[in-house]
Structure formats: C-alpha cells, structure tokens
N, CA, C and O atoms as a Tinker XYZ file with bonds, in Angstrom:
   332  protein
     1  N     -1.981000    2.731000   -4.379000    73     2
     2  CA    -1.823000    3.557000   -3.216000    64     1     3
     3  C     -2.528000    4.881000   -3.388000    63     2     4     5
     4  O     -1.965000    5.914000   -3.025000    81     3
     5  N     -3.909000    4.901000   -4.005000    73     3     6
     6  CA    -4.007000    6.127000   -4.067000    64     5     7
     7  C     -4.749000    6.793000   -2.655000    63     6     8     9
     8  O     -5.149000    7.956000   -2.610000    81     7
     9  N     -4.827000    6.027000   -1.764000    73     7    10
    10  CA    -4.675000    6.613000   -0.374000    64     9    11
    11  C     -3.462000    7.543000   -0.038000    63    10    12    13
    12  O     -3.613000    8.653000    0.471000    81    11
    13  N     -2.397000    7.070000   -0.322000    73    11    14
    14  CA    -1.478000    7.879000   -0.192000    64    13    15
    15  C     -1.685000    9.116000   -0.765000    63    14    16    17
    16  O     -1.433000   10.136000   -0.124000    81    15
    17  N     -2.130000    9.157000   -1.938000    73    15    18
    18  CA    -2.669000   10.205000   -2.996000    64    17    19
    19  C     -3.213000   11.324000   -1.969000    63    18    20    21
    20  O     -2.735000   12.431000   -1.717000    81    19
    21  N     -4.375000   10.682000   -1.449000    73    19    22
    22  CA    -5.144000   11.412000   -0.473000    64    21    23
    23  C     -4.986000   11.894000    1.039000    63    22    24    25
    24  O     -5.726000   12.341000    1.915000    81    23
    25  N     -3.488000   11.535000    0.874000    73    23    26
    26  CA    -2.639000   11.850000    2.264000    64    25    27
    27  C     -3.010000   11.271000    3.550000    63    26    28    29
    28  O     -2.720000   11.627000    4.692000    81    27
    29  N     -4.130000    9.731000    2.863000    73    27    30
    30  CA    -4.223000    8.911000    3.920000    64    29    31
    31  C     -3.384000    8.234000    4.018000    63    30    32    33
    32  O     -3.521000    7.068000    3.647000    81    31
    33  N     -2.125000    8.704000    4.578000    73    31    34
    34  CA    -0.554000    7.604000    4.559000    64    33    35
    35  C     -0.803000    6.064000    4.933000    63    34    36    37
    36  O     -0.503000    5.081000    4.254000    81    35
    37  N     -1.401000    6.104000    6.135000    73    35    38
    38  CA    -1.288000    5.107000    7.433000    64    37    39
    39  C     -2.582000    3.824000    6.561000    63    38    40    41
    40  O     -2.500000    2.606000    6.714000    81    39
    41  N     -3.419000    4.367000    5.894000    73    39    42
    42  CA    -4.268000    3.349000    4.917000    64    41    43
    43  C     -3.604000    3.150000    3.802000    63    42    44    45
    44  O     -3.166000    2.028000    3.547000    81    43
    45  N     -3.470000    3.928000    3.180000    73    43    46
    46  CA    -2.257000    3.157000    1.941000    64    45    47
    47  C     -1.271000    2.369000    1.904000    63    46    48    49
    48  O     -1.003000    1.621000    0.963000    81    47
    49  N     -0.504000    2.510000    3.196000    73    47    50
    50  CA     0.681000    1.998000    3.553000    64    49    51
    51  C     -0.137000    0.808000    4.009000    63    50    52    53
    52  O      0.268000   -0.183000    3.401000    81    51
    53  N     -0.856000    0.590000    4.611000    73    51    54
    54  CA    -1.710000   -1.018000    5.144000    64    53    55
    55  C     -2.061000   -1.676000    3.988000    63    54    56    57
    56  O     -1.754000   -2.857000    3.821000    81    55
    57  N     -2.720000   -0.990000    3.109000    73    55    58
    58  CA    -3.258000   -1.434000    1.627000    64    57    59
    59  C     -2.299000   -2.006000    0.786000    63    58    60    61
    60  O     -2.505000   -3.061000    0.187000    81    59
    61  N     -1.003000   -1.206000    0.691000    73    59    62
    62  CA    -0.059000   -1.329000   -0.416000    64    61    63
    63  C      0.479000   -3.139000    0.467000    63    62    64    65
    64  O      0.677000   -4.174000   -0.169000    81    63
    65  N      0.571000   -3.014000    1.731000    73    63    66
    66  CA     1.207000   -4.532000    2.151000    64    65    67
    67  C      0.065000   -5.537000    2.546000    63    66    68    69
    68  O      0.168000   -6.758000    2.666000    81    67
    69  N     -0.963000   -4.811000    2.707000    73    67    70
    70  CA    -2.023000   -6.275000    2.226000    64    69    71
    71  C     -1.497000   -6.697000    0.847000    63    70    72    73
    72  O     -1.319000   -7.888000    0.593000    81    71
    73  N     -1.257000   -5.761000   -0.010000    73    71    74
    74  CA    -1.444000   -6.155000   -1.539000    64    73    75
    75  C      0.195000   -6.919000   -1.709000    63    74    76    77
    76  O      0.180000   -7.742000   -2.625000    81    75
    77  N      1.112000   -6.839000   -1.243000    73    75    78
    78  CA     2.287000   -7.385000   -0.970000    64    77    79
    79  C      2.067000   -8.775000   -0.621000    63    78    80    81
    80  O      2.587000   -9.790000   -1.085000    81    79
    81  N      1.081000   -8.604000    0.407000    73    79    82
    82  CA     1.227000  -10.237000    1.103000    64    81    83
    83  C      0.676000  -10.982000    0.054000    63    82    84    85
    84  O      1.441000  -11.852000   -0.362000    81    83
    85  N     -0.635000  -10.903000   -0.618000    73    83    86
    86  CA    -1.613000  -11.281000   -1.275000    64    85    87
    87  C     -0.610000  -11.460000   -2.627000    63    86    88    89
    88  O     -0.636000  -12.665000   -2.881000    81    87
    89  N      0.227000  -10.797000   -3.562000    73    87    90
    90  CA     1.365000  -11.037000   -4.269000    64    89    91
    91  C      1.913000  -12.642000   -3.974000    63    90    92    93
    92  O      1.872000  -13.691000   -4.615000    81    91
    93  N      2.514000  -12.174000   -2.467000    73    91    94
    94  CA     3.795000  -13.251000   -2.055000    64    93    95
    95  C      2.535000  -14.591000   -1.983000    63    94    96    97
    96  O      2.688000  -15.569000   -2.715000    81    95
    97  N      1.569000  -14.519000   -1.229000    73    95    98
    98  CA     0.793000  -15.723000   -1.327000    64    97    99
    99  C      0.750000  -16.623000   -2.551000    63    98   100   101
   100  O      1.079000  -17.809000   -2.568000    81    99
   101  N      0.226000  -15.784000   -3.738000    73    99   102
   102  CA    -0.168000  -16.508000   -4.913000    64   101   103
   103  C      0.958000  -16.453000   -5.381000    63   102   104   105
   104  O      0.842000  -17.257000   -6.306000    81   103
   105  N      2.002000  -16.083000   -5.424000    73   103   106
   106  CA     3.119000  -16.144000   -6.019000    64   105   107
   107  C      3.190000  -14.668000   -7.152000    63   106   108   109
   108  O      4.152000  -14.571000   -7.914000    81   107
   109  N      2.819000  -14.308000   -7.149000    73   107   110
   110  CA     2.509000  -12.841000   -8.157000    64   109   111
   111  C      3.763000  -12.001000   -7.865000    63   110   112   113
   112  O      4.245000  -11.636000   -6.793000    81   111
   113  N      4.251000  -11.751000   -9.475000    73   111   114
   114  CA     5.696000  -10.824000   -9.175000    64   113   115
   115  C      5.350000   -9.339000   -8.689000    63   114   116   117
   116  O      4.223000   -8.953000   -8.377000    81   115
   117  N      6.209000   -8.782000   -8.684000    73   115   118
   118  CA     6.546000   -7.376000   -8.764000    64   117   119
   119  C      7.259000   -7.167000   -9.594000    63   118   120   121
   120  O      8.269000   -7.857000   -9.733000    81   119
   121  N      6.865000   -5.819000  -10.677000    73   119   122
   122  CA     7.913000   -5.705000  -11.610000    64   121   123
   123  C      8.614000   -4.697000  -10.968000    63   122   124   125
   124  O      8.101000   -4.287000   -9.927000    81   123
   125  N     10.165000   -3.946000  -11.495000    73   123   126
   126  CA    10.908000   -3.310000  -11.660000    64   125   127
   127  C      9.938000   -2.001000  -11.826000    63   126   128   129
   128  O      9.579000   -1.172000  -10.989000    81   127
   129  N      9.721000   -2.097000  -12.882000    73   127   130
   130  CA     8.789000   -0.708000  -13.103000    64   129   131
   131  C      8.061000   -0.264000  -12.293000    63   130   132   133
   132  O      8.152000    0.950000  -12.112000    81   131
   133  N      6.881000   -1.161000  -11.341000    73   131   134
   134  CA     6.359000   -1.035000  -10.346000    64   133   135
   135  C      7.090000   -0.546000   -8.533000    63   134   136   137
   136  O      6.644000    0.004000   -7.526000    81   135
   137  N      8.158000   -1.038000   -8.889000    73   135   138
   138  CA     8.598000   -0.409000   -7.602000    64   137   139
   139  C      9.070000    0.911000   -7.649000    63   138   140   141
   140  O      9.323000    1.702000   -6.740000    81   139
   141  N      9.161000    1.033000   -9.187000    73   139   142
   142  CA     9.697000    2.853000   -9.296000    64   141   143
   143  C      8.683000    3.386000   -9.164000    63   142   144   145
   144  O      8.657000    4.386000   -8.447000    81   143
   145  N      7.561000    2.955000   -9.757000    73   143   146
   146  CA     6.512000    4.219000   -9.434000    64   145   147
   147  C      5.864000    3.966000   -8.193000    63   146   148   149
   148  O      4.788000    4.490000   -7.904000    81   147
   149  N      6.494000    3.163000   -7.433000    73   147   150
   150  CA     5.370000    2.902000   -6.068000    64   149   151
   151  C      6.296000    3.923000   -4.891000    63   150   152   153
   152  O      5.823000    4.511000   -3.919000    81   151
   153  N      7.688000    3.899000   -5.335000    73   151   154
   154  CA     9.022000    4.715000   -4.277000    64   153   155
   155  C      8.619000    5.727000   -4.212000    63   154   156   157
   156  O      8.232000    6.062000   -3.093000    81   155
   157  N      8.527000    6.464000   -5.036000    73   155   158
   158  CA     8.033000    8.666000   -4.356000    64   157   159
   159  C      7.013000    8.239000   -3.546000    63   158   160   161
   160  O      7.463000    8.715000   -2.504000    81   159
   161  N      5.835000    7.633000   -3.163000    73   159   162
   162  CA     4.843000    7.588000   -2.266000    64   161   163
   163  C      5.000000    6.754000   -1.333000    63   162   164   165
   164  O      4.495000    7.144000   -0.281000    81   163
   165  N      5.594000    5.559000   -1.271000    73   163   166
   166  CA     6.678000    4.957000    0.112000    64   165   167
   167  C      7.352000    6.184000    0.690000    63   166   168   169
   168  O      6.929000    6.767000    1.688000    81   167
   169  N      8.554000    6.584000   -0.079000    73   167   170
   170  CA     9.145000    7.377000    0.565000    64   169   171
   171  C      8.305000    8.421000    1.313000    63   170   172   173
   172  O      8.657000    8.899000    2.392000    81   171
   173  N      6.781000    8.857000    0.450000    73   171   174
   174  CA     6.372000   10.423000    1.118000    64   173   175
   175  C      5.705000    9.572000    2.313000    63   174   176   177
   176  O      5.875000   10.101000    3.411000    81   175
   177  N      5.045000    8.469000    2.326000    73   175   178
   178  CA     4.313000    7.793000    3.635000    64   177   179
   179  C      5.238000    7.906000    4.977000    63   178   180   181
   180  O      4.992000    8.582000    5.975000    81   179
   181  N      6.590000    6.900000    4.690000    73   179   182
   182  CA     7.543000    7.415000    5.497000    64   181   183
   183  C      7.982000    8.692000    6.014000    63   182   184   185
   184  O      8.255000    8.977000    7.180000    81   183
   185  N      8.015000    9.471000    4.909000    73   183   186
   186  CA     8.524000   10.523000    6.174000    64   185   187
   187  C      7.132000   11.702000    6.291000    63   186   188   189
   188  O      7.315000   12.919000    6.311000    81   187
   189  N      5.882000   11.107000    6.353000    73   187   190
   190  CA     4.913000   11.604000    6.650000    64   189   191
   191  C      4.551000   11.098000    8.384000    63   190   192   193
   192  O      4.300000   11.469000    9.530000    81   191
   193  N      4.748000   10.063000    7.543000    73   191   194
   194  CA     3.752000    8.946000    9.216000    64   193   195
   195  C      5.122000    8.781000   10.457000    63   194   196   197
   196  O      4.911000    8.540000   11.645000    81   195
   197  N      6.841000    9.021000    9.694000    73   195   198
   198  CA     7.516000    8.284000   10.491000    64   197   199
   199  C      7.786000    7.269000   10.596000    63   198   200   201
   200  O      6.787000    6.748000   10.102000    81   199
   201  N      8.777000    6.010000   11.041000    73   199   202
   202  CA     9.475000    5.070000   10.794000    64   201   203
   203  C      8.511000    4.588000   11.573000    63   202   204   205
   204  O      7.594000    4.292000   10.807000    81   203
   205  N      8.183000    4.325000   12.746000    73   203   206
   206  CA     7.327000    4.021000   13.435000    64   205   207
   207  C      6.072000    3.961000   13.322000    63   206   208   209
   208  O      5.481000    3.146000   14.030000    81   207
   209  N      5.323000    4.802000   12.407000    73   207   210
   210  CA     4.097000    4.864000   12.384000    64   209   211
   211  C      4.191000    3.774000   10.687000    63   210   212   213
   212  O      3.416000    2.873000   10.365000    81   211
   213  N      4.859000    4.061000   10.256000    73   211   214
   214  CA     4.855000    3.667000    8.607000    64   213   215
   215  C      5.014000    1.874000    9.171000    63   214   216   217
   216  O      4.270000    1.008000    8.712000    81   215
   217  N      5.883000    1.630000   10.004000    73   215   218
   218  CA     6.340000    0.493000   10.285000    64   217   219
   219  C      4.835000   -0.296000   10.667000    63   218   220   221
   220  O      4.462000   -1.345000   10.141000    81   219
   221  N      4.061000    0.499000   11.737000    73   219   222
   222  CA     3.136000   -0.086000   12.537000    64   221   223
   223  C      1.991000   -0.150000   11.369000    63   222   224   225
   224  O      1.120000   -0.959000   11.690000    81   223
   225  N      1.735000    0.495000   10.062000    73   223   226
   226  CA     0.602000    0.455000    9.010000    64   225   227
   227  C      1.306000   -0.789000    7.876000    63   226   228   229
   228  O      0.616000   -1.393000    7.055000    81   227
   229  N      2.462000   -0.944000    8.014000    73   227   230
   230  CA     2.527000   -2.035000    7.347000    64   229   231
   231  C      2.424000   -3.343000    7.460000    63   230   232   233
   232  O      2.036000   -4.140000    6.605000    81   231
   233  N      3.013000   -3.674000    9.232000    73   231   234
   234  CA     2.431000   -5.112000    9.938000    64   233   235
   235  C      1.143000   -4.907000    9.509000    63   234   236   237
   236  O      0.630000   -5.460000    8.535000    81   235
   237  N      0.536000   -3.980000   10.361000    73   235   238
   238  CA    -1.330000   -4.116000   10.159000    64   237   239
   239  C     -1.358000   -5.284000    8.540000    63   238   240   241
   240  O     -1.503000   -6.500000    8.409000    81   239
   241  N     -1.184000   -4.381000    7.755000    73   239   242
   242  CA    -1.516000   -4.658000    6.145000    64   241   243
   243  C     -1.022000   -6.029000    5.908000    63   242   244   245
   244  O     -1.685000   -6.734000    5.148000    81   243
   245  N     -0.018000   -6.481000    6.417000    73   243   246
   246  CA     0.468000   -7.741000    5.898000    64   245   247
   247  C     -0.338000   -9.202000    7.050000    63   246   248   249
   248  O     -0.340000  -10.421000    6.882000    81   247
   249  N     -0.883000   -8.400000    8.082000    73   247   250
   250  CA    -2.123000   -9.206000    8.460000    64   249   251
   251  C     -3.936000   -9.540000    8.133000    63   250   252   253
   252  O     -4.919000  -10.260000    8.311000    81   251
   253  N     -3.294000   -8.249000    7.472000    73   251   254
   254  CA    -4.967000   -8.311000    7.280000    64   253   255
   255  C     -5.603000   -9.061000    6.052000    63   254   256   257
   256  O     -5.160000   -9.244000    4.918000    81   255
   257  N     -7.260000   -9.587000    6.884000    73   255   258
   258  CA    -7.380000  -10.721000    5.504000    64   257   259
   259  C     -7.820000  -10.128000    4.229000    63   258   260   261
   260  O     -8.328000   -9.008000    4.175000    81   259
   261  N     -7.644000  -10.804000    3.308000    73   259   262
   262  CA    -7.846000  -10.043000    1.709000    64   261   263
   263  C     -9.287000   -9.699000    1.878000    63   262   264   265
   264  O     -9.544000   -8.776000    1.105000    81   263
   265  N    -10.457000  -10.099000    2.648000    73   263   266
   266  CA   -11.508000   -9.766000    2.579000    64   265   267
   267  C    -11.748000   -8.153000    3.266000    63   266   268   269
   268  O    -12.351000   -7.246000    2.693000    81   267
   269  N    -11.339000   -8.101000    4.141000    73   267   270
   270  CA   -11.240000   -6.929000    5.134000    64   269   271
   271  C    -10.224000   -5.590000    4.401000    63   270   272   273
   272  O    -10.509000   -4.393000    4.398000    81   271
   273  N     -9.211000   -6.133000    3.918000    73   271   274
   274  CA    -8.369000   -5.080000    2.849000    64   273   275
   275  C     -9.155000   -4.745000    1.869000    63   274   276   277
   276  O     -8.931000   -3.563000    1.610000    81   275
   277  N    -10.254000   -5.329000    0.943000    73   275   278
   278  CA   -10.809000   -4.782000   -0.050000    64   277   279
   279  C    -12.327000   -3.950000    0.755000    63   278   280   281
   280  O    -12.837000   -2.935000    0.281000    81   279
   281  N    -12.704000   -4.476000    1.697000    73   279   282
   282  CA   -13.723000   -3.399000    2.289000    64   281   283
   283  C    -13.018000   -2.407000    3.089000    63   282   284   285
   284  O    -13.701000   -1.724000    3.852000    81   283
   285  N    -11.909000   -2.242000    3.043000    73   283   286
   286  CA   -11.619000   -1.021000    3.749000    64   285   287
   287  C    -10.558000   -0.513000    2.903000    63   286   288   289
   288  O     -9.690000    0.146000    3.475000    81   287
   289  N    -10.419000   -0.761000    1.163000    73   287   290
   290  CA   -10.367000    0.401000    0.443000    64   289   291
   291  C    -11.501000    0.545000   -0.668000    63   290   292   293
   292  O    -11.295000    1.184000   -1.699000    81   291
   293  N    -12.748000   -0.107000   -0.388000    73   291   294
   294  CA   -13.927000    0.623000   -0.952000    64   293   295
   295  C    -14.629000    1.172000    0.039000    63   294   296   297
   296  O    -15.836000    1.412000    0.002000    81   295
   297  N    -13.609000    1.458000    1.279000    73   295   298
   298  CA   -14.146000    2.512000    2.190000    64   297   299
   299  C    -13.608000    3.933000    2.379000    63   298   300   301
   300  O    -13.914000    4.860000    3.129000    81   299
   301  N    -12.769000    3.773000    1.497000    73   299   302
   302  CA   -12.007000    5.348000    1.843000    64   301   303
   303  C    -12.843000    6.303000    0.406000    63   302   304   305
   304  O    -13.224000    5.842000   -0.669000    81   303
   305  N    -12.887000    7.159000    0.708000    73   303   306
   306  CA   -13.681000    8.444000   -0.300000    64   305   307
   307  C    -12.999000    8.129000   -1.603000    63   306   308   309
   308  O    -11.841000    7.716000   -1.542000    81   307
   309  N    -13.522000    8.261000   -2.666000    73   307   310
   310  CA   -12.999000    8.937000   -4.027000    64   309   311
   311  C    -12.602000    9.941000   -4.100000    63   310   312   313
   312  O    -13.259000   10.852000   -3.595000    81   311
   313  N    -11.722000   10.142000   -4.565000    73   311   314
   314  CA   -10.990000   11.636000   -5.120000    64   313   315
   315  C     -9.598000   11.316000   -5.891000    63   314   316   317
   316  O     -9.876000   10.983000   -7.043000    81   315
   317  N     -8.791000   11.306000   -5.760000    73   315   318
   318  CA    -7.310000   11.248000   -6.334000    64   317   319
   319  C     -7.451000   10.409000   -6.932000    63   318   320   321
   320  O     -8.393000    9.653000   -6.693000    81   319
   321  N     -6.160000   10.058000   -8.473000    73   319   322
   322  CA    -6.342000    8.901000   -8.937000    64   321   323
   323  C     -5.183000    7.608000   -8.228000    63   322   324   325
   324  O     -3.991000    7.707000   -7.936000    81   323
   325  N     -5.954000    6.661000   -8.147000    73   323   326
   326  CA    -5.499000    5.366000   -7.728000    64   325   327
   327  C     -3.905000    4.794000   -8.471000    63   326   328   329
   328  O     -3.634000    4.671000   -9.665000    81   327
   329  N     -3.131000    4.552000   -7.381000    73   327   330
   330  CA    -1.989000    4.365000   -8.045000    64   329   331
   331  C     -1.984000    2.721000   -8.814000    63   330   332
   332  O     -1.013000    2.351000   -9.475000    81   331
C-alpha cells in the first residue's frame, strides 16, 4: 500500500483488494503479522476517503483484472516506501 504512503488513499485501497482478490483466487494466505502492519493505513484510508469512498475503492479493486492492477501501480509516481 504504499499509495497510501503517498496519500493516494482511493489507489491503494483498490490495489491492496486487487491484491486480496488475487490472494483468495490462488489460494494465498494472509498472515497475522500482515494484517497488523496493513491496519494503521486501512484505518488512515478510511477515515481519509470515508466509509463510502473507501467502500467504493475497494469493489473497484476486487474487480479489477490482475493485468490492469499491476499497470496502474507501475503508474503511480515513486516516492514513499512500498508497504
């Protein structure tokens, strides 16, 4: 999520549930550890974007195809480090 990093909430939050779906597809866990460090930047997306807006960047993400999710986060700028 290092969109989020970059206070692009509404792309991170799409990114982080492309990367969710793409998980649940192949069967790929989530660890414990991973959801702790993924919560401070959920939480800041949420109450950045709003329940509504956070809600509407995560459908997006959990539709979008894995091809289109990886060109549109080697489309967002460099700067922050990548969560």
């Amino acid at each position: 999520m290092g969109a989020c990093g970059q206070a692009r909430w509404a792309d991170g939050i799409t990114l982080f549930a492309a990367a969710a779906a793409l998980r649940e597809t192949i069967g790929a866990r989530f660890y414990r550890i991973d959801e702790d460090r993924y919560a401070p930047r959920l939480a800041a997306a949420r109450a950045a974007l709003g329940d509504a807006a956070y809600e509407t960047a995560r459908v997006a993400g959990t539709a979008l195809p894995f091809d289109a999710a990886i060109e549109r986060a080697l489309a967002l700028p460099a700067g922050e480090e990548s969560v």
